Amino acid sequence: MGSHPELAIRALHTDLPVMVKIRELSKDVKDLMPLGQEHCEGAVYWQPPEQALEKVKDKAWVPSTSQYGTHEGLIELREALTKKLQHENGLHKSSIMVTAGSNQGFLNLVLTLCDVNDSVVLFAPYFFNAYMSFQMTGITNILIGPSDSETLLPDADWLERVLSETKPTPKLVSITNPGNPSGTCIPDPLLKRISEICRRAGTWLVMDNAYEYFTYDGLKHSCVEGNHVVNLFSFSKAYGMMGWRVGYIAYPAEAQSLRTQLLKVQDNVAICASMISQSTAVGCLEVGSEWVRNQVKSLVRNRELLLGALSPIGENAVKGGGGAIYIWAKLPEKFRDDFQVVCWLAKRHGVMLLPGSACGLAGCVRVTYGAIRETECEVAARRLKAGLEELMRYGMVE
């Protein structure tokens, strides 16, 4: 290969996405069952509601669909989202900016709220794309907080101590609820305590609510609101709109200066989310969240199958849980190299997981169950259980 000018240090120092590593691995494996969701990206098996797809058919021929939209999103979509936030999430003082997925929304927020010399906070196991967004924007002081060893809930005592003792005070705390990759659903009292700790410290709290409808065993998702809180939401998982790329930021309505800076970033990153995608999102909201909850019910059996498949590594191996589309499991101590285990399971048993080291906790794996139907999950569960039984009995035999 020929030589070329130097590349950006920011990019060079950003972790290679674990999905890229997994996809490279999967090229050499036939008939692979992806318990990493389309080779590790969080996904569901369903498409958007039929009514929404039917309604948007003719939108392709409407001239405005091919034009730039407003930076903040279609007015009818934002009006519908305002009602949704009030009725479903209890957020009454939030303004909305529609983005090309919530990942873009998070990047917009990092560019708007943080400078390269700021420190930021994540809790392990963390969402790897959040970590990468900080790296890619030049932020190197990323403080990784602990979570409870059993529940994987964020350690609020640690957060209170770090925000009070670290100078300058960390600029931003990012939490996913329910958790990716942990599946942990944060109880409302703990969520409110974390919010109050951030408020007193003058620190932004960014809550990623992509899996707001994905809760099990009677658990409920909740949100917090305040002039220091920004909430992220997504249509990708709930309405099966992964490839349509629609998410939204719900930010404090009183923070007009924040809106101004978000508009600057939006104009340079995406200008607007896809117009036809936004119209589809309007149709999804008209169908309503009960449709989503019925889809989520179809994942309960998948979750049960995979919990059973993890039994060979011990009854206390599974941590967190209760929400999202993920199961987090700790491997025995002798298997600290989780990527090696993931590679072995893929090549020998035809099942793909995500290594926990990609999320800040080595010696663990993330199992996902949203992108396959029950019949496929039965096959995947049998393979996973057989692989783990062999791993525990004989190790990673060739």
Coordinates of C-alpha atoms in Angstrom, one line a residue, residues 41-397:
E41 CA -25.3 -4.8 17.3
G42 CA -28.5 -4.6 19.4
A43 CA -31.5 -5.5 17.2
V44 CA -35.0 -7.0 17.3
Y45 CA -36.4 -9.5 14.8
W46 CA -39.5 -7.4 13.9
Q47 CA -40.2 -4.7 11.4
P48 CA -42.1 -1.5 12.0
P49 CA -45.9 -1.9 12.4
E50 CA -47.7 -2.8 9.1
Q51 CA -50.0 0.2 9.4
A52 CA -47.0 2.6 9.6
L53 CA -45.3 1.0 6.6
E54 CA -48.5 1.2 4.6
K55 CA -49.1 4.8 5.5
V56 CA -45.6 5.9 4.4
K57 CA -45.7 4.2 1.0
D58 CA -46.8 7.3 -0.9
K59 CA -44.4 9.6 1.0
A60 CA -41.6 8.7 -1.4
W61 CA -43.4 10.6 -4.2
V62 CA -44.0 13.7 -2.1
P63 CA -41.4 16.4 -3.1
S64 CA -40.8 17.5 0.5
T65 CA -39.5 14.0 1.3
S66 CA -36.5 14.6 -0.8
Q67 CA -35.8 18.1 0.7
Y68 CA -33.9 19.0 3.8
G69 CA -36.1 19.1 6.9
T70 CA -35.9 21.3 9.9
H71 CA -33.0 20.6 12.2
E72 CA -35.2 19.7 15.1
G73 CA -37.4 17.3 13.2
L74 CA -40.9 17.2 11.6
I75 CA -43.3 19.3 13.6
E76 CA -45.9 16.5 13.6
L77 CA -43.4 14.1 15.0
R78 CA -42.2 16.4 17.7
E79 CA -45.8 17.2 18.7
A80 CA -46.5 13.5 19.0
L81 CA -43.3 12.9 20.9
T82 CA -44.1 15.7 23.3
K83 CA -47.4 14.0 24.2
K84 CA -45.7 10.6 24.5
L85 CA -43.0 12.0 26.9
Q86 CA -45.7 13.6 29.1
H87 CA -48.1 10.6 29.2
E88 CA -45.6 7.7 29.2
N89 CA -42.4 9.1 30.7
G90 CA -43.7 11.8 33.0
L91 CA -41.5 14.4 31.3
H92 CA -43.3 17.7 31.2
K93 CA -40.5 20.3 30.8
S94 CA -38.5 18.8 27.9
S95 CA -37.9 20.0 24.3
I96 CA -37.2 17.6 21.5
M97 CA -34.6 17.3 18.8
V98 CA -35.0 14.3 16.4
T99 CA -31.7 12.7 15.4
A100 CA -30.5 9.9 13.0
G101 CA -30.7 7.3 15.8
S102 CA -29.9 7.8 19.5
N103 CA -26.2 7.1 18.8
Q104 CA -26.1 10.3 16.8
G105 CA -28.0 12.0 19.6
F106 CA -25.4 11.0 22.1
L107 CA -22.6 12.2 19.9
N108 CA -24.4 15.5 19.4
L109 CA -24.6 15.8 23.2
V110 CA -20.9 15.0 23.7
L111 CA -19.9 17.7 21.2
T112 CA -22.3 20.2 22.8
L113 CA -21.6 19.6 26.5
C114 CA -18.0 18.4 26.7
D115 CA -14.5 19.9 26.0
V116 CA -11.5 17.7 25.5
N117 CA -10.1 18.5 28.9
D118 CA -13.3 17.5 30.8
S119 CA -13.7 14.3 32.7
V120 CA -16.7 12.1 32.2
V121 CA -18.2 9.2 34.0
L122 CA -19.4 5.7 32.8
F123 CA -20.3 2.7 34.9
A124 CA -18.9 -0.8 34.0
P125 CA -20.2 -2.7 32.2
Y126 CA -20.8 0.3 29.9
F127 CA -22.2 0.7 26.4
F128 CA -19.1 0.5 24.2
N129 CA -20.4 3.2 21.7
A130 CA -20.6 5.7 24.5
Y131 CA -17.0 5.1 25.5
M132 CA -16.0 5.4 21.8
S133 CA -17.8 8.7 21.4
F134 CA -15.8 10.2 24.2
Q135 CA -12.6 8.8 22.7
M136 CA -13.4 10.0 19.2
T137 CA -14.1 13.6 20.4
G138 CA -10.7 13.7 22.1
I139 CA -11.9 13.1 25.7
T140 CA -9.3 10.9 27.5
N141 CA -10.3 11.4 31.2
I142 CA -13.0 8.7 31.3
L143 CA -13.8 7.7 34.8
I144 CA -15.2 4.2 35.1
G145 CA -17.4 3.6 38.1
P146 CA -18.2 0.3 39.7
S147 CA -21.5 -1.5 39.7
D148 CA -22.9 -3.8 42.3
S149 CA -21.3 -7.2 41.7
E150 CA -24.7 -9.0 41.8
T151 CA -27.3 -6.5 40.4
L152 CA -24.9 -4.5 38.3
L153 CA -26.7 -1.3 39.5
P154 CA -24.5 1.8 39.5
D155 CA -22.7 2.6 42.7
A156 CA -24.3 5.9 43.8
D157 CA -22.0 6.2 46.9
W158 CA -18.9 6.0 44.5
L159 CA -20.5 8.6 42.2
E160 CA -21.2 11.0 45.1
R161 CA -17.6 10.7 46.3
V162 CA -16.1 11.1 42.9
L163 CA -18.2 14.1 41.9
S164 CA -17.4 15.9 45.2
E165 CA -13.7 15.1 45.3
T166 CA -12.6 15.3 41.6
K167 CA -11.5 18.8 40.6
P168 CA -12.6 20.1 38.1
T169 CA -15.9 18.3 38.7
P170 CA -16.7 15.8 36.0
K171 CA -18.8 17.4 33.3
L172 CA -21.1 14.5 32.4
V173 CA -22.4 11.2 33.7
S174 CA -23.9 8.7 31.2
I175 CA -26.2 5.8 32.2
T176 CA -28.3 3.4 30.1
N177 CA -31.6 2.3 31.6
P178 CA -32.4 -0.5 31.2
G179 CA -28.8 -1.3 30.8
N180 CA -26.8 -2.2 27.7
P181 CA -25.0 -4.6 28.2
S182 CA -26.2 -5.5 31.7
G183 CA -30.0 -5.6 31.2
T184 CA -30.3 -4.0 34.6
C185 CA -33.4 -1.8 35.2
I186 CA -32.6 1.0 37.7
P187 CA -35.2 1.4 40.5
D188 CA -36.8 4.8 40.6
P189 CA -35.4 5.7 44.1
L190 CA -31.8 5.0 42.9
L191 CA -32.4 6.9 39.7
K192 CA -33.6 9.9 41.6
R193 CA -30.6 9.7 44.0
I194 CA -28.2 9.7 41.0
S195 CA -30.0 12.6 39.5
E196 CA -29.8 14.6 42.8
I197 CA -26.1 13.8 43.2
C198 CA -25.4 15.2 39.6
R199 CA -27.6 18.3 40.3
R200 CA -25.7 19.2 43.4
A201 CA -22.4 18.8 41.7
G202 CA -23.4 20.8 38.6
T203 CA -22.9 17.8 36.3
W204 CA -24.9 16.8 33.3
L205 CA -26.8 13.5 33.6
V206 CA -27.4 11.8 30.2
M207 CA -29.9 8.9 30.4
D208 CA -30.1 6.5 27.4
N209 CA -33.7 5.1 27.4
A210 CA -33.4 3.0 24.2
Y211 CA -35.0 0.0 25.9
E212 CA -37.7 1.8 27.8
Y213 CA -40.4 -0.8 26.9
F214 CA -38.2 -3.9 27.4
T215 CA -38.8 -4.9 31.0
Y216 CA -39.6 -8.3 32.5
D217 CA -40.6 -9.9 35.9
G218 CA -42.8 -7.0 36.8
L219 CA -40.1 -4.4 36.7
K220 CA -40.9 -0.9 35.4
H221 CA -38.8 1.7 33.6
S222 CA -38.8 5.3 34.9
C223 CA -37.3 8.6 33.9
V224 CA -36.0 11.7 35.7
E225 CA -36.2 15.3 34.6
G226 CA -34.3 18.5 35.5
N227 CA -32.3 21.3 34.2
H228 CA -29.2 19.1 34.4
V229 CA -30.8 16.0 32.8
V230 CA -30.9 15.0 29.1
N231 CA -32.8 11.9 28.0
L232 CA -32.2 9.9 24.9
F233 CA -34.8 7.7 23.2
S234 CA -34.8 5.5 20.1
F235 CA -37.3 4.0 17.6
S236 CA -34.8 1.3 16.6
K237 CA -35.5 -1.4 19.2
A238 CA -39.1 -0.6 20.1
Y239 CA -40.5 -0.3 16.6
G240 CA -38.0 -2.4 14.7
M241 CA -36.6 0.7 12.9
M242 CA -32.9 -0.1 13.2
G243 CA -32.0 0.7 9.6
W244 CA -34.4 3.7 9.4
R245 CA -32.2 5.6 12.0
V246 CA -34.6 7.7 14.1
G247 CA -34.0 8.7 17.7
Y248 CA -34.5 11.9 19.7
I249 CA -33.0 14.0 22.5
A250 CA -35.3 15.3 25.2
Y251 CA -33.5 18.2 26.8
P252 CA -34.5 20.9 29.4
A253 CA -37.0 23.3 27.8
E254 CA -35.6 26.2 29.9
A255 CA -32.1 25.6 28.6
Q256 CA -32.3 27.8 25.5
S257 CA -28.5 28.1 25.3
L258 CA -28.3 24.3 25.1
R259 CA -30.8 24.3 22.2
T260 CA -28.7 26.9 20.3
Q261 CA -25.5 24.8 20.6
L262 CA -27.4 21.6 19.7
L263 CA -28.6 23.3 16.5
K264 CA -25.0 24.1 15.6
V265 CA -23.9 20.5 16.0
Q266 CA -27.0 19.1 14.2
D267 CA -26.3 21.3 11.2
N268 CA -22.8 19.9 10.8
V269 CA -23.5 16.3 11.6
A270 CA -26.7 15.3 10.0
I271 CA -28.8 18.5 9.2
C272 CA -31.8 16.4 9.8
A273 CA -32.9 12.8 10.2
S274 CA -34.2 11.1 7.1
M275 CA -37.6 12.6 6.1
I276 CA -39.2 9.4 5.1
S277 CA -37.9 7.7 8.3
Q278 CA -39.5 10.5 10.4
S279 CA -42.8 10.0 8.7
T280 CA -42.6 6.3 9.5
A281 CA -41.9 7.2 13.1
V282 CA -45.1 9.3 13.1
G283 CA -47.0 6.2 11.9
C284 CA -45.4 4.1 14.7
L285 CA -46.6 6.5 17.4
E286 CA -50.1 6.4 15.9
V287 CA -50.1 2.6 16.4
G288 CA -48.9 3.1 19.9
S289 CA -46.7 1.5 22.6
E290 CA -49.1 -1.4 23.3
W291 CA -48.0 -2.8 20.0
V292 CA -44.4 -2.7 21.2
R293 CA -45.2 -4.3 24.5
N294 CA -46.9 -7.2 22.7
Q295 CA -43.7 -7.7 20.6
V296 CA -41.6 -7.6 23.8
K297 CA -43.7 -10.4 25.2
S298 CA -42.5 -12.6 22.4
L299 CA -39.0 -12.4 23.7
V300 CA -39.8 -13.8 27.2
R301 CA -39.4 -17.4 26.0
N302 CA -36.0 -16.5 24.3
R303 CA -34.8 -15.1 27.6
E304 CA -35.9 -18.3 29.4
L305 CA -34.1 -20.6 26.9
L306 CA -30.9 -18.7 27.1
L307 CA -30.9 -18.5 30.9
G308 CA -31.2 -22.2 30.9
A309 CA -28.4 -22.5 28.3
L310 CA -26.1 -20.6 30.7
S311 CA -26.6 -23.1 33.5
P312 CA -23.3 -25.0 33.0
I313 CA -21.2 -22.0 34.2
G314 CA -23.0 -21.9 37.5
E315 CA -26.3 -20.7 39.0
N316 CA -24.7 -17.5 40.2
A317 CA -23.0 -16.7 36.9
V318 CA -25.9 -14.6 35.5
K319 CA -25.8 -11.0 36.7
G320 CA -28.1 -8.0 36.3
G321 CA -31.0 -8.7 34.0
G322 CA -34.7 -7.7 34.2
G323 CA -34.6 -5.5 31.1
A324 CA -33.4 -4.7 27.6
I325 CA -32.5 -7.7 25.3
Y326 CA -29.4 -8.8 27.1
I327 CA -28.2 -11.3 29.6
W328 CA -24.8 -10.7 31.3
A329 CA -22.9 -13.6 32.5
K330 CA -19.6 -14.0 34.4
L331 CA -17.2 -16.8 33.1
P332 CA -15.2 -18.9 35.6
E333 CA -12.0 -17.1 36.7
K334 CA -9.8 -19.4 34.6
F335 CA -11.4 -17.9 31.4
R336 CA -10.5 -14.2 31.9
D337 CA -9.8 -13.9 28.1
D338 CA -13.4 -13.6 27.1
F339 CA -12.6 -12.8 23.5
Q340 CA -10.8 -16.1 23.2
V341 CA -13.9 -17.9 24.6
V342 CA -16.1 -16.0 22.2
C343 CA -14.0 -17.1 19.3
W344 CA -13.9 -20.7 20.4
L345 CA -17.7 -20.9 20.9
A346 CA -18.2 -19.4 17.4
K347 CA -15.8 -21.7 15.6
R348 CA -16.5 -24.9 17.5
H349 CA -20.2 -24.6 18.4
G350 CA -21.6 -22.0 15.9
V351 CA -22.9 -19.5 18.4
M352 CA -21.8 -15.9 18.7
L353 CA -21.6 -13.9 21.9
L354 CA -20.1 -10.5 22.8
P355 CA -17.0 -10.3 25.0
G356 CA -17.5 -8.4 28.2
S357 CA -14.1 -6.8 27.9
A358 CA -15.6 -4.6 25.1
C359 CA -17.8 -3.1 27.9
G360 CA -15.1 -2.7 30.5
L361 CA -15.5 -6.0 32.4
A362 CA -13.2 -8.8 31.3
G363 CA -14.1 -12.4 31.9
C364 CA -17.7 -11.9 31.1
V365 CA -20.0 -12.3 28.0
R366 CA -23.1 -10.5 26.8
V367 CA -25.9 -12.8 25.4
T368 CA -28.6 -11.1 23.3
Y369 CA -32.0 -12.5 22.4
G370 CA -33.9 -9.9 20.5
A371 CA -33.0 -10.6 16.8
I372 CA -34.0 -14.2 16.6
R373 CA -37.4 -15.9 16.8
E374 CA -38.2 -18.6 19.3
T375 CA -37.5 -21.5 16.9
E376 CA -34.1 -20.1 16.1
C377 CA -33.4 -19.4 19.7
E378 CA -34.0 -23.0 20.6
V379 CA -31.2 -24.0 18.2
A380 CA -28.9 -21.3 19.5
A381 CA -29.7 -22.3 23.2
R382 CA -28.8 -25.9 22.5
R383 CA -25.5 -25.0 20.9
L384 CA -24.6 -22.5 23.7
K385 CA -25.4 -25.1 26.4
A386 CA -23.4 -27.8 24.6
G387 CA -20.5 -25.4 24.2
L388 CA -20.5 -24.3 27.8
E389 CA -20.7 -27.8 29.0
E390 CA -17.7 -28.7 27.0
L391 CA -15.8 -25.6 28.1
M392 CA -16.4 -26.4 31.8
R393 CA -15.5 -30.1 31.4
Y394 CA -12.5 -30.0 29.0
G395 CA -11.6 -26.4 28.4
M396 CA -11.3 -24.9 24.9
V397 CA -10.5 -28.1 23.1

